[in-house]
XYZ file of C-alpha atoms in Angstrom:
159
model
C -23.542 46.657 12.857
C -20.990 43.662 12.697
C -22.159 40.996 14.979
C -19.157 38.823 16.952
C -20.426 35.614 14.216
C -19.779 38.064 11.309
C -15.686 38.300 12.175
C -15.072 35.204 12.825
C -16.159 34.447 8.908
C -13.641 36.719 7.328
C -10.688 35.626 5.991
C -7.787 38.281 7.386
C -4.431 38.739 6.390
C -2.891 37.108 9.183
C -5.393 34.139 8.185
C -4.073 34.320 5.008
C -0.489 34.172 6.186
C -1.045 31.187 8.771
C -2.918 29.372 5.627
C 0.132 29.871 3.527
C 2.449 28.283 5.961
C 0.426 25.474 6.903
C 0.610 24.167 3.473
C 3.883 24.407 3.243
C 4.535 22.741 6.704
C 1.342 21.042 8.254
C 3.212 20.354 11.426
C 4.108 23.319 12.239
C 4.267 24.124 15.918
C 1.530 26.848 17.814
C 4.357 29.073 18.310
C 5.950 28.650 14.841
C 2.759 29.577 13.133
C 1.788 32.614 15.714
C 5.456 34.032 14.604
C 4.651 33.071 11.085
C 1.162 34.816 10.752
C 1.394 37.309 12.833
C -0.603 36.124 15.911
C 0.070 37.633 19.435
C -0.072 33.887 21.147
C -0.086 29.962 20.427
C -3.469 30.310 21.875
C -4.859 33.070 19.403
C -3.682 30.637 16.264
C -4.905 27.439 18.114
C -8.536 29.515 18.384
C -8.365 30.577 14.766
C -7.891 27.156 13.336
C -10.365 26.092 15.300
C -12.793 28.386 13.226
C -11.161 27.795 9.841
C -11.500 23.713 10.617
C -15.051 24.805 11.765
C -15.996 26.380 8.569
C -13.866 23.648 6.546
C -11.257 26.089 5.083
C -8.679 23.849 6.450
C -10.307 20.460 5.522
C -7.595 18.360 6.946
C -3.657 17.669 7.521
C -2.109 15.163 5.352
C 1.046 13.405 5.071
C 2.596 13.631 1.868
C 4.229 10.420 0.586
C 7.147 9.918 -1.547
C 5.769 7.367 -4.536
C 9.011 6.703 -5.911
C 10.246 5.199 -2.534
C 7.671 3.144 -2.297
C 8.087 1.676 -5.243
C 4.931 3.649 -7.564
C 7.399 4.490 -10.762
C 4.637 4.914 -12.953
C 2.066 7.890 -13.070
C -0.719 7.970 -15.379
C -3.446 10.724 -17.111
C -6.270 8.291 -17.453
C -8.730 10.137 -20.418
C -11.989 8.645 -20.275
C -15.124 8.760 -21.929
C -18.282 7.362 -21.075
C -21.220 5.988 -23.368
C -24.395 7.865 -21.556
C -24.553 10.536 -19.529
C -27.620 10.248 -17.466
C -27.112 11.089 -13.455
C -27.238 7.761 -12.644
C -24.469 6.546 -15.164
C -22.233 9.839 -13.986
C -23.173 8.237 -10.236
C -22.346 4.440 -10.932
C -18.890 5.794 -13.087
C -17.547 7.959 -10.067
C -18.516 5.580 -7.338
C -16.456 3.059 -9.151
C -13.681 5.306 -9.636
C -13.224 6.109 -6.374
C -12.875 2.853 -4.970
C -10.326 1.375 -7.338
C -6.671 1.761 -5.197
C -4.732 3.111 -8.161
C -6.580 6.150 -8.849
C -5.426 8.724 -6.617
C -7.939 11.647 -7.973
C -10.712 11.949 -10.724
C -11.748 15.173 -12.866
C -14.989 15.370 -14.486
C -14.323 17.445 -17.455
C -15.838 18.974 -20.703
C -13.965 18.235 -23.899
C -13.136 15.269 -25.789
C -12.960 13.327 -22.587
C -15.531 13.038 -19.320
C -13.043 12.134 -16.803
C -8.997 12.139 -16.050
C -8.097 10.237 -13.465
C -4.774 10.398 -11.915
C -3.580 6.743 -11.577
C -0.125 5.408 -9.938
C 1.636 2.095 -10.079
C 4.124 0.775 -9.729
C 5.217 -0.289 -13.569
C 3.480 -0.744 -17.010
C 2.207 -4.383 -16.387
C 0.766 -3.208 -13.023
C -0.940 -0.163 -14.819
C -2.333 -2.725 -18.329
C -3.777 -4.931 -15.286
C -5.166 -2.178 -13.989
C -7.194 -1.284 -17.380
C -8.138 -4.605 -18.304
C -8.737 -6.085 -15.032
C -10.550 -3.419 -12.981
C -11.284 0.006 -15.246
C -12.518 -1.878 -18.582
C -15.150 -3.798 -15.802
C -16.793 -0.628 -15.240
C -20.037 -0.625 -17.389
C -20.512 2.213 -19.467
C -16.913 3.202 -20.944
C -16.935 3.984 -24.339
C -12.974 5.312 -24.712
C -9.521 5.396 -22.606
C -6.217 7.076 -23.494
C -3.425 7.145 -21.226
C -1.050 9.484 -21.113
C 2.259 8.698 -19.629
C 3.682 11.403 -16.676
C 7.129 11.723 -17.724
C 7.952 14.425 -15.165
C 5.853 15.779 -11.544
C 6.598 18.716 -10.789
C 4.940 20.553 -7.813
C 4.051 24.240 -8.071
C 2.330 26.968 -4.798
C -0.299 25.883 -3.357
C -3.953 27.425 -3.540
C -2.500 30.484 -1.352
C-alpha cells in the first residue's frame, strides 16, 4: 500500500518535462512551466518545484555568464597528479583547489592523473601566473599538465 509520501518521492513524466524545460530556461514563469510540463495550474507547478527542491533534485538556479564578454578568453583543462593518496592529503588538496577563483570545477578521476581542473583566465599570462603563484604552492603536487581548450560546445543538459 503506497502512502502520500511514497507518491511525492516518485519522478513522474511531468516532472521530467518540467526539469528538462527548467534546464533550458530557469527563468520560465510558473504558467509557462505548467503548459510545457503538462500541469493543470501554476500552483501545481509551484508545489511540485518545492518538493523537488526539498529532495535536492533541484539544487539551485544559476545565471550563465558569457565569459568571453567578461574578458576571460582562455580555458584550460589542467591535469594534476598528486604525490600521495592518503585521505588527509586528498582532502587538503581539494580544499586548496576549491578556493582558487580561477578553478570553475574539478573532478577527482582515475587514470594517469588524479584531478582534472577547469581553469578560466583572461589570457595565457594570467594562466601562467595562476600555475606559478597559486597552483604550484599547493602541497603534494607531483605533475601538472595543461590542455588549452580550442573550442567549447555545449551539449544536452542532464535530462
